[in-house]
């Protein structure tokens, strides 16, 4: 019935296949770009990574990916992104290491909204200054996907939010055009394209990660030492979840550093150290979410390892708040 409706009434042909999408898009990009350059802001998230891989297949070194490493990613993630794109794909890869600049802007700031604003503004300035300096012509590419356009008010859809995948271009920078090769795809299709293009599984199936990164998971003031503690604890959590095969049962999980110190005992000595919280949720759309029912023995292992392996942590708690009333992120 549905088939007859689609084929006979709507005159669909059923010719859309992943391979043909890749081939057609590659041809379109080549035709549009000619011998000009394309610059793309790579965040290391699924969408911008798949867009980068696709454009690289089309035009190789005419593509420049600019990756801003603000020091607020998960442990070793900046290196992972750099290795992936420099080793697997043909492109110019530019990594801007600006951890110190971000930390100095965040010094003494503990209000969540102020932190978000500072991180967002700093990112915008660093990224566009680099483009102005070296790549401010040719084409600009973005990893916009179909739901981003809906959320940003395509056609008659209500404007819910301006999505982070669509970065505003400053007025003084004039590109010939914007290229958005994934603009008609849903997330699962984007992941399928990523797999076909040979992106690593960890990148294609990456969990959502907030734009301000660990800046909103280190509660209160963000310092280099507190980011390090959180990265270590979070890496242990990920490692244990991968080992026990529980990672795929959850939509998102991560560690949080709430900025609370508690008294403990280690050997015969009193400790007064940081608390780490574990957050893990299951959800279909992130508008609502359930806290994940991780078995106690897995939680126990994670807790033991964090306390034994991460200096300055002496207590681990598990967040059992659903959304609503909690949000997924703590800030
Ligand atoms: P909340 O905390 O609002 O999170 O329940 C819902 C989902 O959105 C992610 N999130 C963000 N993603 N920029 C992003 O790109 C942000 O500022 C941001 N804040 C939250 C969060 O990780 C969760 O998946």
CSV table of C-alpha atoms and ligand atoms in Angstrom, one decimal:
chain,number,residue,atom,x,y,z
A,1,UNK,CA,0.0,0.0,0.0
A,2,UNK,CA,2.7,2.5,1.1
A,3,UNK,CA,4.9,1.2,-1.7
A,4,UNK,CA,2.2,1.8,-4.3
A,5,UNK,CA,1.6,5.3,-2.9
A,6,UNK,CA,5.2,6.2,-3.0
A,7,UNK,CA,5.9,4.7,-6.5
A,8,UNK,CA,2.6,5.3,-8.3
A,9,UNK,CA,1.2,8.4,-6.7
A,10,UNK,CA,4.3,10.3,-5.7
A,11,UNK,CA,6.3,8.9,-8.7
A,12,UNK,CA,9.3,8.0,-6.5
A,13,UNK,CA,11.9,6.0,-8.3
A,14,UNK,CA,13.8,4.4,-5.4
A,15,UNK,CA,17.2,5.2,-7.0
A,16,UNK,CA,18.7,6.9,-3.9
A,17,UNK,CA,21.6,4.8,-2.6
A,18,UNK,CA,24.5,5.7,-0.3
A,19,UNK,CA,27.1,5.1,-3.0
A,20,UNK,CA,25.2,7.2,-5.5
A,21,UNK,CA,24.9,10.0,-2.9
A,22,UNK,CA,28.6,10.0,-2.4
A,23,UNK,CA,29.4,9.9,-6.1
A,24,UNK,CA,26.9,12.6,-7.1
A,25,UNK,CA,28.0,14.9,-4.2
A,26,UNK,CA,31.7,14.5,-5.1
A,27,UNK,CA,30.9,15.4,-8.7
A,28,UNK,CA,28.8,18.4,-7.6
A,29,UNK,CA,31.5,19.7,-5.3
A,30,UNK,CA,34.2,19.4,-8.0
A,31,UNK,CA,32.0,21.2,-10.5
A,32,UNK,CA,31.1,24.0,-8.1
A,33,UNK,CA,34.6,24.6,-6.7
A,34,UNK,CA,36.7,24.3,-9.8
A,35,UNK,CA,40.3,25.0,-8.9
A,36,UNK,CA,39.4,27.3,-5.9
A,37,UNK,CA,40.0,26.5,-2.2
A,38,UNK,CA,37.4,25.4,0.4
A,39,UNK,CA,37.8,26.0,4.1
A,40,UNK,CA,35.9,24.0,6.7
A,41,UNK,CA,35.7,24.4,10.5
A,42,UNK,CA,36.3,21.0,11.9
A,43,UNK,CA,35.1,20.4,15.5
A,44,UNK,CA,35.8,16.6,15.6
A,45,UNK,CA,32.0,16.0,15.8
A,46,UNK,CA,30.3,13.6,13.5
A,47,UNK,CA,28.8,16.1,11.1
A,48,UNK,CA,31.8,18.3,10.4
A,49,UNK,CA,34.1,15.1,10.2
A,50,UNK,CA,31.9,13.5,7.6
A,51,UNK,CA,31.6,16.7,5.6
A,52,UNK,CA,35.4,17.0,5.7
A,53,UNK,CA,35.9,13.4,4.5
A,54,UNK,CA,33.4,13.9,1.7
A,55,UNK,CA,35.0,17.2,0.5
A,56,UNK,CA,38.4,15.7,0.8
A,57,UNK,CA,37.4,12.8,-1.5
A,58,UNK,CA,36.2,15.4,-4.0
A,59,UNK,CA,39.0,17.9,-4.1
A,60,UNK,CA,41.9,16.7,-1.9
A,61,UNK,CA,44.4,19.4,-1.0
A,62,UNK,CA,42.1,22.2,-2.2
A,63,UNK,CA,40.3,21.6,1.2
A,64,UNK,CA,41.7,23.2,4.3
A,65,UNK,CA,40.2,22.0,7.7
A,66,UNK,CA,40.7,24.4,10.6
A,67,UNK,CA,40.5,22.7,14.0
A,68,UNK,CA,40.5,24.9,17.1
A,69,UNK,CA,41.8,22.9,20.0
A,70,UNK,CA,40.7,25.0,23.0
A,71,UNK,CA,42.0,22.4,25.5
A,72,UNK,CA,38.4,21.5,26.6
A,73,UNK,CA,38.1,18.2,24.7
A,74,UNK,CA,38.1,14.7,26.2
A,75,UNK,CA,41.5,13.2,27.0
A,76,UNK,CA,43.7,12.8,23.8
A,77,UNK,CA,40.8,13.8,21.6
A,78,UNK,CA,42.7,16.6,19.9
A,79,UNK,CA,45.4,14.2,18.9
A,80,UNK,CA,42.9,11.6,17.7
A,81,UNK,CA,41.2,14.1,15.4
A,82,UNK,CA,44.5,15.3,14.0
A,83,UNK,CA,45.8,11.8,13.4
A,84,UNK,CA,42.6,10.7,11.8
A,85,UNK,CA,42.5,13.6,9.3
A,86,UNK,CA,46.2,13.9,8.5
A,87,UNK,CA,46.8,10.1,8.1
A,88,UNK,CA,43.5,8.9,6.5
A,89,UNK,CA,42.6,11.9,4.2
A,90,UNK,CA,44.1,14.1,1.7
A,91,UNK,CA,43.7,17.7,2.8
A,92,UNK,CA,45.4,20.6,4.5
A,93,UNK,CA,44.9,20.2,8.2
A,94,UNK,CA,45.4,23.2,10.4
A,95,UNK,CA,45.3,22.8,14.2
A,96,UNK,CA,45.2,25.9,16.3
A,97,UNK,CA,46.4,25.1,19.8
A,98,UNK,CA,45.0,27.8,22.0
A,99,UNK,CA,44.5,26.0,25.4
A,100,UNK,CA,46.4,28.8,27.3
A,101,UNK,CA,44.4,31.6,25.8
A,102,UNK,CA,41.1,30.0,26.7
A,103,UNK,CA,42.2,29.2,30.2
A,104,UNK,CA,43.4,32.8,30.8
A,105,UNK,CA,40.0,34.1,29.5
A,106,UNK,CA,38.3,31.7,31.9
A,107,UNK,CA,40.4,32.6,34.9
A,108,UNK,CA,38.3,33.6,37.9
A,109,UNK,CA,35.0,32.9,36.1
A,110,UNK,CA,32.5,30.5,37.6
A,111,UNK,CA,29.1,31.5,36.3
A,112,UNK,CA,27.9,28.9,33.7
A,113,UNK,CA,26.4,31.4,31.3
A,114,UNK,CA,29.5,33.7,31.5
A,115,UNK,CA,31.7,30.6,30.8
A,116,UNK,CA,29.6,29.6,27.8
A,117,UNK,CA,29.7,33.2,26.4
A,118,UNK,CA,33.5,33.5,26.9
A,119,UNK,CA,34.2,30.1,25.3
A,120,UNK,CA,31.8,30.9,22.4
A,121,UNK,CA,33.3,34.3,21.8
A,122,UNK,CA,36.9,33.2,22.0
A,123,UNK,CA,36.2,30.3,19.6
A,124,UNK,CA,34.6,32.7,17.1
A,125,UNK,CA,37.5,35.1,17.3
A,126,UNK,CA,40.3,32.6,17.1
A,127,UNK,CA,38.6,30.7,14.2
A,128,UNK,CA,37.8,33.8,12.1
A,129,UNK,CA,41.1,35.5,12.8
A,130,UNK,CA,42.8,32.5,11.3
A,131,UNK,CA,40.5,32.5,8.3
A,132,UNK,CA,41.1,36.2,7.8
A,133,UNK,CA,44.8,35.8,8.0
A,134,UNK,CA,45.1,32.9,5.5
A,135,UNK,CA,42.0,31.5,3.9
A,136,UNK,CA,39.4,34.3,3.5
A,137,UNK,CA,38.5,33.5,-0.1
A,138,UNK,CA,37.0,30.6,-2.2
A,139,UNK,CA,34.3,28.6,-0.5
A,140,UNK,CA,33.3,28.0,3.1
A,141,UNK,CA,32.0,24.5,4.0
A,142,UNK,CA,29.8,23.5,7.0
A,143,UNK,CA,28.5,20.1,8.3
A,144,UNK,CA,24.9,21.3,8.4
A,145,UNK,CA,22.5,18.4,8.4
A,146,UNK,CA,18.7,18.4,7.7
A,147,UNK,CA,17.5,18.6,11.4
A,148,UNK,CA,19.8,21.7,11.8
A,149,UNK,CA,17.9,23.5,9.1
A,150,UNK,CA,14.6,22.5,10.6
A,151,UNK,CA,15.7,23.7,14.0
A,152,UNK,CA,17.0,27.0,12.5
A,153,UNK,CA,13.7,27.7,10.9
A,154,UNK,CA,13.7,26.3,7.3
A,155,UNK,CA,10.6,27.2,5.4
A,156,UNK,CA,7.6,27.3,7.7
A,157,UNK,CA,9.2,25.5,10.6
A,158,UNK,CA,9.3,27.5,13.8
A,159,UNK,CA,12.7,28.9,14.7
A,160,UNK,CA,13.6,26.9,17.7
A,161,UNK,CA,17.3,27.7,18.0
A,162,UNK,CA,20.1,28.8,15.7
A,163,UNK,CA,22.2,25.6,15.6
A,164,UNK,CA,25.9,25.4,16.4
A,165,UNK,CA,26.6,23.6,13.0
A,166,UNK,CA,25.7,26.9,11.2
A,167,UNK,CA,28.4,29.4,12.1
A,168,UNK,CA,27.7,33.0,11.2
A,169,UNK,CA,30.3,34.3,8.7
A,170,UNK,CA,31.6,37.8,9.8
A,171,UNK,CA,30.6,40.5,7.3
A,172,UNK,CA,34.1,41.5,6.3
A,173,UNK,CA,34.8,37.9,5.0
A,174,UNK,CA,33.4,37.3,1.6
A,175,UNK,CA,33.2,33.7,0.3
A,176,UNK,CA,32.0,32.8,-3.1
A,177,UNK,CA,29.4,30.5,-1.6
A,178,UNK,CA,28.7,28.2,1.3
A,179,UNK,CA,28.9,24.4,0.7
A,180,UNK,CA,26.8,22.2,2.9
A,181,UNK,CA,27.0,18.6,1.4
A,182,UNK,CA,25.1,16.9,4.2
A,183,UNK,CA,22.2,19.4,4.3
A,184,UNK,CA,19.5,16.9,3.2
A,185,UNK,CA,20.6,14.0,5.4
A,186,UNK,CA,19.5,12.8,8.8
A,187,UNK,CA,22.0,11.8,11.4
A,188,UNK,CA,21.8,8.0,10.7
A,189,UNK,CA,22.5,8.7,7.0
A,190,UNK,CA,25.4,11.0,7.9
A,191,UNK,CA,26.9,8.2,9.9
A,192,UNK,CA,26.4,5.7,7.0
A,193,UNK,CA,28.2,8.1,4.7
A,194,UNK,CA,31.0,8.4,7.3
A,195,UNK,CA,31.4,4.7,7.4
A,196,UNK,CA,31.5,4.3,3.7
A,197,UNK,CA,34.2,7.0,3.5
A,198,UNK,CA,36.4,5.1,6.0
A,199,UNK,CA,36.1,7.3,9.1
A,200,UNK,CA,37.0,5.4,12.3
A,201,UNK,CA,34.1,3.8,14.2
A,202,UNK,CA,34.8,6.0,17.3
A,203,UNK,CA,34.3,9.2,15.2
A,204,UNK,CA,31.3,8.1,13.3
A,205,UNK,CA,29.5,6.9,16.5
A,206,UNK,CA,30.7,9.7,18.7
A,207,UNK,CA,28.3,10.8,21.4
A,208,UNK,CA,27.0,14.4,21.4
A,209,UNK,CA,29.5,16.8,23.0
A,210,UNK,CA,28.7,20.3,24.0
A,211,UNK,CA,30.3,23.2,22.1
A,212,UNK,CA,31.8,24.6,25.3
A,213,UNK,CA,33.3,21.1,26.0
A,214,UNK,CA,34.6,20.3,29.4
A,215,UNK,CA,34.2,24.0,30.3
A,216,UNK,CA,30.6,23.1,31.3
A,217,UNK,CA,31.6,19.8,33.0
A,218,UNK,CA,34.2,21.4,35.2
A,219,UNK,CA,31.7,23.2,37.5
A,220,UNK,CA,32.8,26.6,38.7
A,221,UNK,CA,36.2,27.9,37.7
A,222,UNK,CA,38.0,26.1,34.9
A,223,UNK,CA,41.7,25.6,35.6
A,224,UNK,CA,44.3,23.4,33.8
A,225,UNK,CA,44.6,21.1,36.8
A,226,UNK,CA,40.8,20.7,37.1
A,227,UNK,CA,40.5,19.9,33.4
A,228,UNK,CA,43.2,17.3,33.7
A,229,UNK,CA,41.5,15.6,36.7
A,230,UNK,CA,38.2,15.5,34.8
A,231,UNK,CA,39.9,14.2,31.6
A,232,UNK,CA,41.5,11.4,33.5
A,233,UNK,CA,38.3,10.3,35.3
A,234,UNK,CA,36.3,10.5,32.1
A,235,UNK,CA,38.9,8.4,30.2
A,236,UNK,CA,38.6,5.7,32.9
A,237,UNK,CA,34.8,5.8,32.6
A,238,UNK,CA,34.9,5.4,28.8
A,239,UNK,CA,37.5,2.6,29.1
A,240,UNK,CA,35.3,0.6,31.5
A,241,UNK,CA,32.2,1.1,29.5
A,242,UNK,CA,33.9,-0.1,26.4
A,243,UNK,CA,35.4,-3.1,28.1
A,244,UNK,CA,32.1,-4.3,29.6
A,245,UNK,CA,30.2,-3.7,26.4
A,246,UNK,CA,27.8,-1.3,28.1
A,247,UNK,CA,28.8,1.8,26.1
A,248,UNK,CA,26.3,1.0,23.3
A,249,UNK,CA,23.4,0.7,25.7
A,250,UNK,CA,23.6,4.4,26.6
A,251,UNK,CA,23.0,7.6,24.6
A,252,UNK,CA,25.6,9.6,26.4
A,253,UNK,CA,27.9,9.2,29.4
A,254,UNK,CA,30.6,11.3,30.9
A,255,UNK,CA,32.3,12.4,34.1
A,256,UNK,CA,31.6,15.8,35.8
A,257,UNK,CA,33.8,17.7,38.3
A,258,UNK,CA,31.2,19.4,40.6
A,259,UNK,CA,33.8,21.5,42.5
A,260,UNK,CA,33.0,19.9,45.8
A,261,UNK,CA,35.7,18.7,48.2
A,262,UNK,CA,35.0,16.0,50.7
A,263,UNK,CA,36.8,14.3,53.6
A,264,UNK,CA,38.0,10.7,53.1
A,265,UNK,CA,40.6,8.3,54.4
A,266,UNK,CA,43.5,6.7,52.4
A,267,UNK,CA,45.6,4.3,54.3
A,268,UNK,CA,45.9,5.9,57.7
A,269,UNK,CA,45.8,9.4,56.4
A,270,UNK,CA,42.9,11.9,56.2
A,271,UNK,CA,42.2,13.2,52.6
A,272,UNK,CA,40.3,16.3,51.5
A,273,UNK,CA,39.9,16.0,47.8
A,274,UNK,CA,37.7,16.4,44.8
A,275,UNK,CA,34.4,14.6,44.2
A,276,UNK,CA,33.7,13.2,40.7
A,277,UNK,CA,30.2,12.6,39.4
A,278,UNK,CA,29.2,10.1,36.7
A,279,UNK,CA,26.4,11.1,34.4
A,280,UNK,CA,24.8,8.5,32.0
A,281,UNK,CA,21.5,8.8,30.1
A,282,UNK,CA,19.3,6.9,27.7
A,283,UNK,CA,17.2,9.0,25.4
A,284,UNK,CA,15.7,9.1,21.8
A,285,UNK,CA,15.9,12.8,21.3
A,286,UNK,CA,17.7,14.5,24.3
A,287,UNK,CA,14.6,16.6,25.0
A,288,UNK,CA,13.8,14.1,27.8
A,289,UNK,CA,16.2,11.5,29.1
A,290,UNK,CA,16.3,8.7,31.7
A,291,UNK,CA,19.3,8.1,33.9
A,292,UNK,CA,20.9,4.9,32.7
A,293,UNK,CA,20.5,1.8,35.0
A,294,UNK,CA,24.2,0.8,34.9
A,295,UNK,CA,24.8,-2.4,36.9
A,296,UNK,CA,26.3,-1.7,40.4
A,297,UNK,CA,29.4,-3.9,39.7
A,298,UNK,CA,30.3,-1.8,36.7
A,299,UNK,CA,29.8,1.4,38.7
A,300,UNK,CA,31.9,-0.1,41.5
A,301,UNK,CA,34.8,-0.8,39.2
A,302,UNK,CA,34.7,2.7,37.7
A,303,UNK,CA,34.7,4.3,41.1
A,304,UNK,CA,37.6,2.2,42.4
A,305,UNK,CA,39.7,2.9,39.3
A,306,UNK,CA,39.0,6.7,39.4
A,307,UNK,CA,39.9,6.9,43.1
A,308,UNK,CA,43.0,4.8,42.7
A,309,UNK,CA,44.3,6.2,39.5
A,310,UNK,CA,43.3,9.9,39.5
A,311,UNK,CA,45.2,12.0,42.0
A,312,UNK,CA,43.2,14.5,44.1
A,313,UNK,CA,39.9,12.5,43.8
A,314,UNK,CA,38.6,10.6,46.8
A,315,UNK,CA,34.9,10.1,46.2
A,316,UNK,CA,32.7,9.2,43.2
A,317,UNK,CA,28.9,9.6,43.0
A,318,UNK,CA,26.3,8.5,40.4
A,319,UNK,CA,23.8,11.0,39.1
A,320,UNK,CA,20.3,9.4,39.2
A,321,UNK,CA,18.3,12.5,37.9
A,322,UNK,CA,16.2,12.2,34.8
A,323,UNK,CA,15.5,15.0,32.3
A,324,UNK,CA,13.3,16.8,33.3
A,325,UNK,CA,13.9,18.0,36.0
A,326,UNK,CA,17.7,17.8,35.4
A,327,UNK,CA,19.4,18.6,32.1
A,328,UNK,CA,21.9,16.2,30.7
A,329,UNK,CA,24.8,18.6,31.2
A,330,UNK,CA,25.3,20.0,34.7
A,331,UNK,CA,25.8,23.5,33.5
B,1,LIG,P1,21.0,19.4,28.0
B,1,LIG,O1,22.1,19.7,29.0
B,1,LIG,O2,20.4,20.7,27.4
B,1,LIG,O3,21.7,18.7,26.8
B,1,LIG,O4,19.9,18.5,28.5
B,1,LIG,C1,21.0,18.0,25.8
B,1,LIG,C2,22.1,17.6,24.8
B,1,LIG,O5,22.7,18.7,24.1
B,1,LIG,C3,24.1,18.7,24.4
B,1,LIG,N1,24.5,20.1,24.7
B,1,LIG,C4,25.1,20.9,23.8
B,1,LIG,N2,25.5,20.7,22.6
B,1,LIG,N3,26.4,22.9,22.5
B,1,LIG,C5,26.1,21.7,21.9
B,1,LIG,O6,26.5,21.5,20.7
B,1,LIG,C6,26.0,23.1,23.7
B,1,LIG,O7,26.3,24.2,24.2
B,1,LIG,C7,25.4,22.1,24.4
B,1,LIG,N4,24.9,22.0,25.7
B,1,LIG,C8,24.3,20.8,25.8
B,1,LIG,C9,24.3,17.8,25.6
B,1,LIG,O8,25.6,17.2,25.7
B,1,LIG,C10,23.2,16.8,25.4
B,1,LIG,O9,23.6,15.8,24.4
